[in-house]
PDB file of N, CA and C in Angstrom:
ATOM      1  N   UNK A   8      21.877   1.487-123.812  1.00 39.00           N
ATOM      2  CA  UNK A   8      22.743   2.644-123.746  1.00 39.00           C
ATOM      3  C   UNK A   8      23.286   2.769-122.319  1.00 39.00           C
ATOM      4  N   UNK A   9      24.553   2.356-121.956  1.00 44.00           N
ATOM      5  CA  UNK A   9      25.417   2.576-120.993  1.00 44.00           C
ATOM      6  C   UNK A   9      25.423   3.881-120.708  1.00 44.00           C
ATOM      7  N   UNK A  10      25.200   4.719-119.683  1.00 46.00           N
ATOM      8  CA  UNK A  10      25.677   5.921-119.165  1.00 46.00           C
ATOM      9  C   UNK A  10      26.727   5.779-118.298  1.00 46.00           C
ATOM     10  N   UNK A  11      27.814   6.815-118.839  1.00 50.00           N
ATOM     11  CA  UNK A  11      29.448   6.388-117.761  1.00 50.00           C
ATOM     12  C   UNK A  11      29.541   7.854-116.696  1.00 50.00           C
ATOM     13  N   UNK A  12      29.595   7.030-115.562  1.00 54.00           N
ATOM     14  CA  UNK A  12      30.367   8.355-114.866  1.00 54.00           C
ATOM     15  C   UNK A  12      31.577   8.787-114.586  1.00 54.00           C
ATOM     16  N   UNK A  13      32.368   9.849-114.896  1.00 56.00           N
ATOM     17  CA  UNK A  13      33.556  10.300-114.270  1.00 56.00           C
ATOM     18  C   UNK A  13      33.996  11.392-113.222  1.00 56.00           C
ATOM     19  N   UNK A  14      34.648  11.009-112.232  1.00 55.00           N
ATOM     20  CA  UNK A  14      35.046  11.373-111.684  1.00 55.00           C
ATOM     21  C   UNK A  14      36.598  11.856-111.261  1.00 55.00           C
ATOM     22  N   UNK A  15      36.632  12.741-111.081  1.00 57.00           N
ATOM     23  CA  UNK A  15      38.022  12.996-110.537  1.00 57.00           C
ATOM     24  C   UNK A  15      38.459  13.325-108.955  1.00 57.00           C
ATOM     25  N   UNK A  16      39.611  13.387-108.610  1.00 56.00           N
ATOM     26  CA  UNK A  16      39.693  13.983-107.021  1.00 56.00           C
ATOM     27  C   UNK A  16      41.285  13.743-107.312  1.00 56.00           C
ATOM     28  N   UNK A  17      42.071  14.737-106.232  1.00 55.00           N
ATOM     29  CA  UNK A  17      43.232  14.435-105.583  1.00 55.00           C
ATOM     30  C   UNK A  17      43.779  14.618-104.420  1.00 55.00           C
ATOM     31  N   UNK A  18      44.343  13.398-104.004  1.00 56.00           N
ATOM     32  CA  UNK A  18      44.748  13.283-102.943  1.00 56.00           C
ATOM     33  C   UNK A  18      45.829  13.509-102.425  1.00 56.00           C
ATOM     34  N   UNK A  19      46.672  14.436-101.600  1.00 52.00           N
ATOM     35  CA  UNK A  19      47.889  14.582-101.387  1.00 52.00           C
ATOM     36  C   UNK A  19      47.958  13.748 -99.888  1.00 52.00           C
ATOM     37  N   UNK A  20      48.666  12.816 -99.988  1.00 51.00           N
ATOM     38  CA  UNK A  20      48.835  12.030 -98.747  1.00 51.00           C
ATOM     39  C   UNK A  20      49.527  12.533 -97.345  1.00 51.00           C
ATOM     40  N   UNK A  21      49.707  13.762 -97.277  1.00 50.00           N
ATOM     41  CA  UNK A  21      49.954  14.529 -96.152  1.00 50.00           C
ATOM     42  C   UNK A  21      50.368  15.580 -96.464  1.00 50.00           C
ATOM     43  N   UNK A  22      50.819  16.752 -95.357  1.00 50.00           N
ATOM     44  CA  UNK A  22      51.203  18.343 -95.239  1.00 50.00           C
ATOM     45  C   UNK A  22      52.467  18.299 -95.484  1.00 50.00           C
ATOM     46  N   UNK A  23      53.597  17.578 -95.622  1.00 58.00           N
ATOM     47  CA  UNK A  23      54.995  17.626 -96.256  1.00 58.00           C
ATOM     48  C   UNK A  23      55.285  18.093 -97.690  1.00 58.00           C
ATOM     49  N   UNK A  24      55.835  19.156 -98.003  1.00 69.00           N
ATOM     50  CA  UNK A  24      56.184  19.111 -99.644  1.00 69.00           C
ATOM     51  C   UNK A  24      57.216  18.433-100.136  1.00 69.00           C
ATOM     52  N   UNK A  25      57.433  17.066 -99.735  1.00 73.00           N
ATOM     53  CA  UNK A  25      57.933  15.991-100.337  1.00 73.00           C
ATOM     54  C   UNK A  25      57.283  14.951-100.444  1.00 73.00           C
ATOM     55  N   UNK A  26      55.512  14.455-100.228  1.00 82.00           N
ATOM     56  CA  UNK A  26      54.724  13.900-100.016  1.00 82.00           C
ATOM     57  C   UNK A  26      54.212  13.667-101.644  1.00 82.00           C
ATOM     58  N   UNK A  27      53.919  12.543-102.223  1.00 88.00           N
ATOM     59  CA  UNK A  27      53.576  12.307-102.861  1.00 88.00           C
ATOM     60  C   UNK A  27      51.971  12.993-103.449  1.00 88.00           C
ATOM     61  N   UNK A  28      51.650  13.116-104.420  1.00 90.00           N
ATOM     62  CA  UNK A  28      50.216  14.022-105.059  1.00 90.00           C
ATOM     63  C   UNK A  28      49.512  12.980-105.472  1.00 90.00           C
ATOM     64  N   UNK A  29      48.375  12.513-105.169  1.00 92.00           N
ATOM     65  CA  UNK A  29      47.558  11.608-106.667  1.00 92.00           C
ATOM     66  C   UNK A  29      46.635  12.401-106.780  1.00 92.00           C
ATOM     67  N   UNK A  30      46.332  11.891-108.236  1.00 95.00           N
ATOM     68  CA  UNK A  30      45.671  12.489-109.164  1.00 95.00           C
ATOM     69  C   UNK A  30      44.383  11.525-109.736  1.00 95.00           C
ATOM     70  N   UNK A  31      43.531  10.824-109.178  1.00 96.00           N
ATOM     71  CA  UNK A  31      42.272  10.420-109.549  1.00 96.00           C
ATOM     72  C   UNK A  31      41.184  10.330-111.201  1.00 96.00           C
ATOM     73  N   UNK A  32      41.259  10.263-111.844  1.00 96.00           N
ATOM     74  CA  UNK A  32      40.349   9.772-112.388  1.00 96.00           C
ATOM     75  C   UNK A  32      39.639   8.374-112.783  1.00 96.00           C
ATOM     76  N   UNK A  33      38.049   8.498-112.422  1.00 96.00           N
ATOM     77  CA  UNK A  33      37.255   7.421-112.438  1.00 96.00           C
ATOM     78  C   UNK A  33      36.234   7.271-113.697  1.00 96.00           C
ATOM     79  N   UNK A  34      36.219   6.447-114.508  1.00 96.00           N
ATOM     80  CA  UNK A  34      35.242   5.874-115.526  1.00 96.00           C
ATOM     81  C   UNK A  34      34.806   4.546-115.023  1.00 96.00           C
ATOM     82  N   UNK A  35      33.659   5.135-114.544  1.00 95.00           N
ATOM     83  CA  UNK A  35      32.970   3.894-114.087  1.00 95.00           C
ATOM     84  C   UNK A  35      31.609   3.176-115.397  1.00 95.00           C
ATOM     85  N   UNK A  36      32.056   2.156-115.780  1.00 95.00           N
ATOM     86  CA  UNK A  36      30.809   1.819-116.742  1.00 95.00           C
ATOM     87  C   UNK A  36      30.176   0.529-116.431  1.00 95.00           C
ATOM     88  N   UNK A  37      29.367  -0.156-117.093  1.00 94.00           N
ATOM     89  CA  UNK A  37      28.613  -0.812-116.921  1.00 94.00           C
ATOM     90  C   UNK A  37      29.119  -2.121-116.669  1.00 94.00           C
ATOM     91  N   UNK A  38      29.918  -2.395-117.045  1.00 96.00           N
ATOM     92  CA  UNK A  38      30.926  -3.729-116.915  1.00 96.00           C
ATOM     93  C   UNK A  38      32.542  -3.507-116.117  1.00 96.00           C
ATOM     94  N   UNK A  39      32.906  -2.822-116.591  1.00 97.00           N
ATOM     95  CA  UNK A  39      34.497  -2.559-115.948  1.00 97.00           C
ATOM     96  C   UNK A  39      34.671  -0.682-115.638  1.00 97.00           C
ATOM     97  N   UNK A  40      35.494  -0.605-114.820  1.00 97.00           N
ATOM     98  CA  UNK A  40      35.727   0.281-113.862  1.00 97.00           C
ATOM     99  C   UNK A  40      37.391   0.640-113.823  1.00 97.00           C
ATOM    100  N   UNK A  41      37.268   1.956-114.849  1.00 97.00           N
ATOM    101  CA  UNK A  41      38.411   2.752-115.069  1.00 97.00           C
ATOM    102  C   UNK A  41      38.742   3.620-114.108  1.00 97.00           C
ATOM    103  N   UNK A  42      40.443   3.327-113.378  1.00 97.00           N
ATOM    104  CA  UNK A  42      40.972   4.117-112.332  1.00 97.00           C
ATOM    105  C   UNK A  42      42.415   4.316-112.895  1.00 97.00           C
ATOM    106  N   UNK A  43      42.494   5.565-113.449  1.00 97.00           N
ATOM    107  CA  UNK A  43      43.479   6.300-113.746  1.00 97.00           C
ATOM    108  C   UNK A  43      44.269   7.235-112.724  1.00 97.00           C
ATOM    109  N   UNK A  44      45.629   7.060-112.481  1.00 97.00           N
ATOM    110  CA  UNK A  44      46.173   7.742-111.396  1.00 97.00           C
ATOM    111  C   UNK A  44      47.085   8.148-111.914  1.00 97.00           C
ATOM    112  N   UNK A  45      47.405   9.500-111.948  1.00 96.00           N
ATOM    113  CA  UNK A  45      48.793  10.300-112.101  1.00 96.00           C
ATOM    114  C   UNK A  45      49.438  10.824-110.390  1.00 96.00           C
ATOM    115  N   UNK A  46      50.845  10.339-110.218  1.00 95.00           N
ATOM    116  CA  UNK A  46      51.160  10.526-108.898  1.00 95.00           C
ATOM    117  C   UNK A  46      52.451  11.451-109.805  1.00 95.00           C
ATOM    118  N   UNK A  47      52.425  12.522-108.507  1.00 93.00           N
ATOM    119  CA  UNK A  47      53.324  13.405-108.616  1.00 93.00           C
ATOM    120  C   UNK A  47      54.158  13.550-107.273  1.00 93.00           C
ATOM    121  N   UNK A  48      55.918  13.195-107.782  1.00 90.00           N
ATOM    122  CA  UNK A  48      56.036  13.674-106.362  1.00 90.00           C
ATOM    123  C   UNK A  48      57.367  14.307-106.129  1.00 90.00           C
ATOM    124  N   UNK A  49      57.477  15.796-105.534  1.00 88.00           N
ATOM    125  CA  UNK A  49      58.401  16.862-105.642  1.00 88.00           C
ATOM    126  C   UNK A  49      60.058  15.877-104.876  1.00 88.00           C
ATOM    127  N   UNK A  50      60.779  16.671-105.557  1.00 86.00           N
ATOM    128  CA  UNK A  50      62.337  16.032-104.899  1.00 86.00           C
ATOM    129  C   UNK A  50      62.744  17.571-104.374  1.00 86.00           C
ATOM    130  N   UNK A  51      63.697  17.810-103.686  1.00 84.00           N
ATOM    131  CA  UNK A  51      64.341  19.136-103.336  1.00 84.00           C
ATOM    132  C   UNK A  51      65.954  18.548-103.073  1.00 84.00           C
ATOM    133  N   UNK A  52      66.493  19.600-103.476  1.00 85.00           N
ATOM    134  CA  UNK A  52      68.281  19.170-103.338  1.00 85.00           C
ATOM    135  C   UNK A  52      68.494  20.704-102.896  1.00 85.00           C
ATOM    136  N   UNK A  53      69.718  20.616-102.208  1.00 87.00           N
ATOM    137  CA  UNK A  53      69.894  21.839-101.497  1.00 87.00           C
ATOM    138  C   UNK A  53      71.227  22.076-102.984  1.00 87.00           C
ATOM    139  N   UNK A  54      71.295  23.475-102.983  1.00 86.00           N
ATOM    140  CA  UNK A  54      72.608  23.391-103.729  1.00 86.00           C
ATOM    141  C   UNK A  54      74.214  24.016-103.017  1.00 86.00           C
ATOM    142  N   UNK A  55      75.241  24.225-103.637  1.00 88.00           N
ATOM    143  CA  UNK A  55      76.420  24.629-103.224  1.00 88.00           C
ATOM    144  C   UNK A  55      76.082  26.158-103.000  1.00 88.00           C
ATOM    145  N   UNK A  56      75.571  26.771-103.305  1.00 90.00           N
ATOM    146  CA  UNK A  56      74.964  28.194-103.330  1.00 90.00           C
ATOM    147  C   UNK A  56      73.809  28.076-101.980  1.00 90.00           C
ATOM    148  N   UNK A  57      73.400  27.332-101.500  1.00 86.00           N
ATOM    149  CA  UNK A  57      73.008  27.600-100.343  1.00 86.00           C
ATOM    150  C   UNK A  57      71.459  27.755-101.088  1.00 86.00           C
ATOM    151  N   UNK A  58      70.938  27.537-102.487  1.00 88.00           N
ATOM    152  CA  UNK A  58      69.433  27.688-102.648  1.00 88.00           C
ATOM    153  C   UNK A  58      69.375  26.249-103.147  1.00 88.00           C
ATOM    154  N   UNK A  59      67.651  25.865-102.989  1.00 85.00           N
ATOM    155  CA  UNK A  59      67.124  24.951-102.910  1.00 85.00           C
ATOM    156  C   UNK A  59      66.458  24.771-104.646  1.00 85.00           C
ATOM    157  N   UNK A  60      66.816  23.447-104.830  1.00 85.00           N
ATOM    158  CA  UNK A  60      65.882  23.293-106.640  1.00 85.00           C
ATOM    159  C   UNK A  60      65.196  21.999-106.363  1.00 85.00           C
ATOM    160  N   UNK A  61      63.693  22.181-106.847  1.00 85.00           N
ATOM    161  CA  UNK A  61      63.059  21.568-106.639  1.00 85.00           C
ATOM    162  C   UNK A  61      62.706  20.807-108.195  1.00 85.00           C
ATOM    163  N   UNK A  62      62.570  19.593-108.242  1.00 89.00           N
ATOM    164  CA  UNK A  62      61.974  18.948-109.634  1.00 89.00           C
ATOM    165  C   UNK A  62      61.235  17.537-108.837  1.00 89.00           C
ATOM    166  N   UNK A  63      60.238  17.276-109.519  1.00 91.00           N
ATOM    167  CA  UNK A  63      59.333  16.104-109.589  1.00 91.00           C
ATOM    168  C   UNK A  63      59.342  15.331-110.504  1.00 91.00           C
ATOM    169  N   UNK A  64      58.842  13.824-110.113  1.00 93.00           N
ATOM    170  CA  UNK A  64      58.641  13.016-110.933  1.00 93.00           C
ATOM    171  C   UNK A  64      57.143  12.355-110.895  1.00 93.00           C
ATOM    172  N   UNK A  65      56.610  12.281-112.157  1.00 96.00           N
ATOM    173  CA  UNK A  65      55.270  11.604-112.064  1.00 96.00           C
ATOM    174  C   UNK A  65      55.447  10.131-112.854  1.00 96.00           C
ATOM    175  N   UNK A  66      54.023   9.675-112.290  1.00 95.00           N
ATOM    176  CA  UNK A  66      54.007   8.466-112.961  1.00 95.00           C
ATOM    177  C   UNK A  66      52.724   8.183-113.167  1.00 95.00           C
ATOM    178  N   UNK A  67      52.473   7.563-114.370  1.00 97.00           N
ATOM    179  CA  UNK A  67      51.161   7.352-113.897  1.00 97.00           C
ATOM    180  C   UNK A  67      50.617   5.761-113.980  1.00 97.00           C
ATOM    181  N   UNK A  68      49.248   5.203-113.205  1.00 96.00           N
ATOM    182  CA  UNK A  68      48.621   4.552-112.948  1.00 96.00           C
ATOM    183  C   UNK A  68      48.242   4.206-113.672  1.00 96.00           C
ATOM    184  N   UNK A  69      46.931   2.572-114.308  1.00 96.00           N
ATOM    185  CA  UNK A  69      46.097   2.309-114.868  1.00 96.00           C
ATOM    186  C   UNK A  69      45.480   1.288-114.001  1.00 96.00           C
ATOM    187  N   UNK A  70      44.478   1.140-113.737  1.00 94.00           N
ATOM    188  CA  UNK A  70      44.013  -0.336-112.511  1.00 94.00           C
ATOM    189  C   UNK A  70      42.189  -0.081-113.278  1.00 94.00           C
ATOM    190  N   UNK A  71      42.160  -1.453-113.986  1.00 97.00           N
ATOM    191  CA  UNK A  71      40.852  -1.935-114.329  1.00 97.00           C
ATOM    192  C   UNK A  71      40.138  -3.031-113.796  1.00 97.00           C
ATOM    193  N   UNK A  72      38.913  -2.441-112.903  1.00 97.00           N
ATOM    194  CA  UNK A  72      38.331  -3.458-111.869  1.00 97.00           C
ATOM    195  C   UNK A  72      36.923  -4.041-112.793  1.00 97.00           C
ATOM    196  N   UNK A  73      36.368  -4.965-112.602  1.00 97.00           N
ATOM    197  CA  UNK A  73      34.933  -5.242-112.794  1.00 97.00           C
ATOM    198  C   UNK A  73      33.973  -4.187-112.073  1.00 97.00           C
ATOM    199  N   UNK A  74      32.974  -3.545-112.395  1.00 97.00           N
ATOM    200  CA  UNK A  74      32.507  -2.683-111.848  1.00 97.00           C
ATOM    201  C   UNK A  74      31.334  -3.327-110.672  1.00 97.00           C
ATOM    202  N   UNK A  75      30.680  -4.243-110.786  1.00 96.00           N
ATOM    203  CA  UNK A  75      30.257  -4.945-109.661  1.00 96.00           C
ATOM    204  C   UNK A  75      30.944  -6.246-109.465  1.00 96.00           C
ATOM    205  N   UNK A  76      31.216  -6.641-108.333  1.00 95.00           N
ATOM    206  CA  UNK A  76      31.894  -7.679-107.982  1.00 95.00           C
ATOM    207  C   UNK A  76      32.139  -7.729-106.311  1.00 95.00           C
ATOM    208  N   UNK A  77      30.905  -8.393-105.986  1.00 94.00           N
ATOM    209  CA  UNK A  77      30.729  -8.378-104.512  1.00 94.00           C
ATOM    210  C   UNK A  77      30.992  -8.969-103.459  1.00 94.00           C
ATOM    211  N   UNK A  78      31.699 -10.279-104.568  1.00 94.00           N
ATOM    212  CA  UNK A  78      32.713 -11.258-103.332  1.00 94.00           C
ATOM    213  C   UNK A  78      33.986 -10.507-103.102  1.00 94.00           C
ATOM    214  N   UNK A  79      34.485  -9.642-103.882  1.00 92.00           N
ATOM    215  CA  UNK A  79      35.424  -9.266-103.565  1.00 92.00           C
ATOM    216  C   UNK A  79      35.929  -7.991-103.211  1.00 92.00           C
ATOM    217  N   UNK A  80      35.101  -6.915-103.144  1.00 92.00           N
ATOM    218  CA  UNK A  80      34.742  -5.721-102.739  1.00 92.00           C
ATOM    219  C   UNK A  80      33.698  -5.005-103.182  1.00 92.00           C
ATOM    220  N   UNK A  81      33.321  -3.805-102.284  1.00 93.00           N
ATOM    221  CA  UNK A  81      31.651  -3.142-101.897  1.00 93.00           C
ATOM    222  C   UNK A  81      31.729  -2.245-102.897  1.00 93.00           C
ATOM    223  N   UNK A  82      32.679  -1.725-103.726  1.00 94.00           N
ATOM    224  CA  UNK A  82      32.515  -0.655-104.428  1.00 94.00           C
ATOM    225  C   UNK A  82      33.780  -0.690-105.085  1.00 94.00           C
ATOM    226  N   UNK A  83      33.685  -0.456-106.720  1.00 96.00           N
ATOM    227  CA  UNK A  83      35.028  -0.533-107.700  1.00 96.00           C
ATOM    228  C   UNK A  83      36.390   0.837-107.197  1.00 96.00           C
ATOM    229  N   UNK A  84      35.533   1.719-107.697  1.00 95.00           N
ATOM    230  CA  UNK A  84      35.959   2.996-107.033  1.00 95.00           C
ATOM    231  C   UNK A  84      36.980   3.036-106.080  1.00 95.00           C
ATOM    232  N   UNK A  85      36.364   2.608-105.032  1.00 92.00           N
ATOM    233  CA  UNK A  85      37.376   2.571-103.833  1.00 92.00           C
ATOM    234  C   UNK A  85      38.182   1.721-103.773  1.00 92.00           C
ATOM    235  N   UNK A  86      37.897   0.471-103.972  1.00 93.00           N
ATOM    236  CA  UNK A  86      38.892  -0.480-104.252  1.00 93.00           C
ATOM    237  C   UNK A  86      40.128  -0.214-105.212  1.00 93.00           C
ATOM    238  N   UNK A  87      39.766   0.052-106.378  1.00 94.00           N
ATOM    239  CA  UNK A  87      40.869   0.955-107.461  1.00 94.00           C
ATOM    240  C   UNK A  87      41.757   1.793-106.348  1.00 94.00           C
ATOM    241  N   UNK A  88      41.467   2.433-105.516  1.00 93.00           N
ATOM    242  CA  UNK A  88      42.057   3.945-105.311  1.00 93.00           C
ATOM    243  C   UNK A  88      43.089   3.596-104.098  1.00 93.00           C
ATOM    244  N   UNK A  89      42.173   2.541-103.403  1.00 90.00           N
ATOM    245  CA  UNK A  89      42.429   1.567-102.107  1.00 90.00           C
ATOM    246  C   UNK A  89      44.393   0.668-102.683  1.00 90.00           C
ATOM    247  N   UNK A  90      43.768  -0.120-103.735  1.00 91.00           N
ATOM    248  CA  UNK A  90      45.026  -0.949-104.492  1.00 91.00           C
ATOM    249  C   UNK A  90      46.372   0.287-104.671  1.00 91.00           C
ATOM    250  N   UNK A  91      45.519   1.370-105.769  1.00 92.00           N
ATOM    251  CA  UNK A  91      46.479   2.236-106.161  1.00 92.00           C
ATOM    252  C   UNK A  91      47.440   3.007-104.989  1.00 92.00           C
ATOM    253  N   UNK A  92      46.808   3.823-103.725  1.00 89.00           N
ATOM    254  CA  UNK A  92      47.412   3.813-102.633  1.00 89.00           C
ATOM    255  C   UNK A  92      48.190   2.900-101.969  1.00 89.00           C
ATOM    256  N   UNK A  93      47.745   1.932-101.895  1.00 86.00           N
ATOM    257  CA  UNK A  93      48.392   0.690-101.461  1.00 86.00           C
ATOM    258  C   UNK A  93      50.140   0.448-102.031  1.00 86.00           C
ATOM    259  N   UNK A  94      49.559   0.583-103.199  1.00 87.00           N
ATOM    260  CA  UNK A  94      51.020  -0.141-103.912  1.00 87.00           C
ATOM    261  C   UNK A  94      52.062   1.385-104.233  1.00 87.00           C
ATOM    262  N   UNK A  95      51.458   2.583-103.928  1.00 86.00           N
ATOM    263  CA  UNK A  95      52.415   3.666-104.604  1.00 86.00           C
ATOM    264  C   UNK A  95      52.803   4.673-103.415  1.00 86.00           C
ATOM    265  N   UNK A  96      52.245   4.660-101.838  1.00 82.00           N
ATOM    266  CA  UNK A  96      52.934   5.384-100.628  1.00 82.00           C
ATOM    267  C   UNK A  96      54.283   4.841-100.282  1.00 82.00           C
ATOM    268  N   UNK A  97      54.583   5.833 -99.915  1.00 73.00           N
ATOM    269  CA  UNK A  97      55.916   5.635 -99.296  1.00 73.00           C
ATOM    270  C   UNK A  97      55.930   3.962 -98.489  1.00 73.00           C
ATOM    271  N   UNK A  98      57.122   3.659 -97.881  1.00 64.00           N
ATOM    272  CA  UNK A  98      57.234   2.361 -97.235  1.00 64.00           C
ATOM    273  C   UNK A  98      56.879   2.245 -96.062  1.00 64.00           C
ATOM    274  N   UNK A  99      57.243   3.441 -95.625  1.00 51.00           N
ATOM    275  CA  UNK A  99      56.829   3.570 -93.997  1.00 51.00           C
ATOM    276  C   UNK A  99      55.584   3.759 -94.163  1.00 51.00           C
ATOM    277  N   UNK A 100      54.743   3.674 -94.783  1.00 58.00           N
ATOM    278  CA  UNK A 100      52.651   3.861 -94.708  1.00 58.00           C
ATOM    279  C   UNK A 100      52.135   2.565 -94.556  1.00 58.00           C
ATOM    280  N   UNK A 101      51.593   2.092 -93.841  1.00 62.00           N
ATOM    281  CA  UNK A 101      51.096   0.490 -93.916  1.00 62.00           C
ATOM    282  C   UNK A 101      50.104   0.635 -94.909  1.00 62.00           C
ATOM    283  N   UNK A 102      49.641  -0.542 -95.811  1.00 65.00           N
ATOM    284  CA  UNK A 102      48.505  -0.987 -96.320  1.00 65.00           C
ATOM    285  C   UNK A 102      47.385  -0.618 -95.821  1.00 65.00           C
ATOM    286  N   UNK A 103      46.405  -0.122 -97.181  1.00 72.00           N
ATOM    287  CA  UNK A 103      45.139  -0.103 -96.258  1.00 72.00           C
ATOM    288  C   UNK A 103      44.313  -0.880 -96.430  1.00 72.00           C
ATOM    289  N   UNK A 104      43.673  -1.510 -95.106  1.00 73.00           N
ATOM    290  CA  UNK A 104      42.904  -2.669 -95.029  1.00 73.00           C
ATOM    291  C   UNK A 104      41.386  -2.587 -96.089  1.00 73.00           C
ATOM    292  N   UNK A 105      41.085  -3.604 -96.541  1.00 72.00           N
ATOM    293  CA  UNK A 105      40.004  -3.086 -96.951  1.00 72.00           C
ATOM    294  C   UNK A 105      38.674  -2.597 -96.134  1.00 72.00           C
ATOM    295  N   UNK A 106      38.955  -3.030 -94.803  1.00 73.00           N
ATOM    296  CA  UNK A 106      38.131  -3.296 -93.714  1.00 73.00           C
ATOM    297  C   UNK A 106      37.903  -1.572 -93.181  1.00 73.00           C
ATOM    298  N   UNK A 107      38.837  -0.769 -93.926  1.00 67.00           N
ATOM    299  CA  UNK A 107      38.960   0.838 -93.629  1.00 67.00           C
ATOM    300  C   UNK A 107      38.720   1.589 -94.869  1.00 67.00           C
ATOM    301  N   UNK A 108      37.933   2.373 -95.350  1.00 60.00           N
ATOM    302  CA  UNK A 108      37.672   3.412 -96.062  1.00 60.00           C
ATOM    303  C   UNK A 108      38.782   4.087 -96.904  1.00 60.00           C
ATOM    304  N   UNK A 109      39.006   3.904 -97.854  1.00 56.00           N
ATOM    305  CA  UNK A 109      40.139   4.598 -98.511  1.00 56.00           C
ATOM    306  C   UNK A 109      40.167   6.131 -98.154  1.00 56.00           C
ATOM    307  N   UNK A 110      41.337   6.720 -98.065  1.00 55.00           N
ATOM    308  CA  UNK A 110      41.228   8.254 -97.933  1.00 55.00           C
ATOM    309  C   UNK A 110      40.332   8.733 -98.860  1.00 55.00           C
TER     310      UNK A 110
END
């Protein structure tokens, strides 16, 4: 009998309200390692009226790791969250090394 853990968290990648949102969830099981990400991220347009309308777009994630796998990273979890950051910040954000702690 596998016992699974889940987890959630979100991360807003900085204090800008045009900054992208993630949205975390983790199913970690005995063999493979579920990282579900919903990213949300606000647009603003000014209008001819001089007020501001705001709408977002989300998207979401799926990234399935082996849950131990030690040649290639210390922990599924982070690695998932590590990739998912990686591939969905803005352009100007460098990569994060694995050699650094995911936010």
């Amino acid at each position: 009998n596998t016992q699974k853990k889940n987890k959630m968290a979100t991360i807003a990648t900085s204090t800008t309200n045009t900054s992208p949102i993630f949205h975390f969830s983790i199913d970690r099981g005995g063999t493979f390692t579920d990282i579900h990400c919903t990213i949300t991220t606000p647009h603003h347009s000014n209008n001819d009226d001089g007020t501001t309308t705001t709408a977002t777009t989300t998207k979401t994630v799926i990234h399935k790791l082996l849950s131990v796998d030690p040649q290639n990273y210390p922990d599924a979890p982070t690695e998932g969250i590590r990739r998912i950051l990686s591939q969905n910040l803005p352009t100007t954000t460098t990569p994060i090394p694995r050699s650094r702690p995911a936010p």
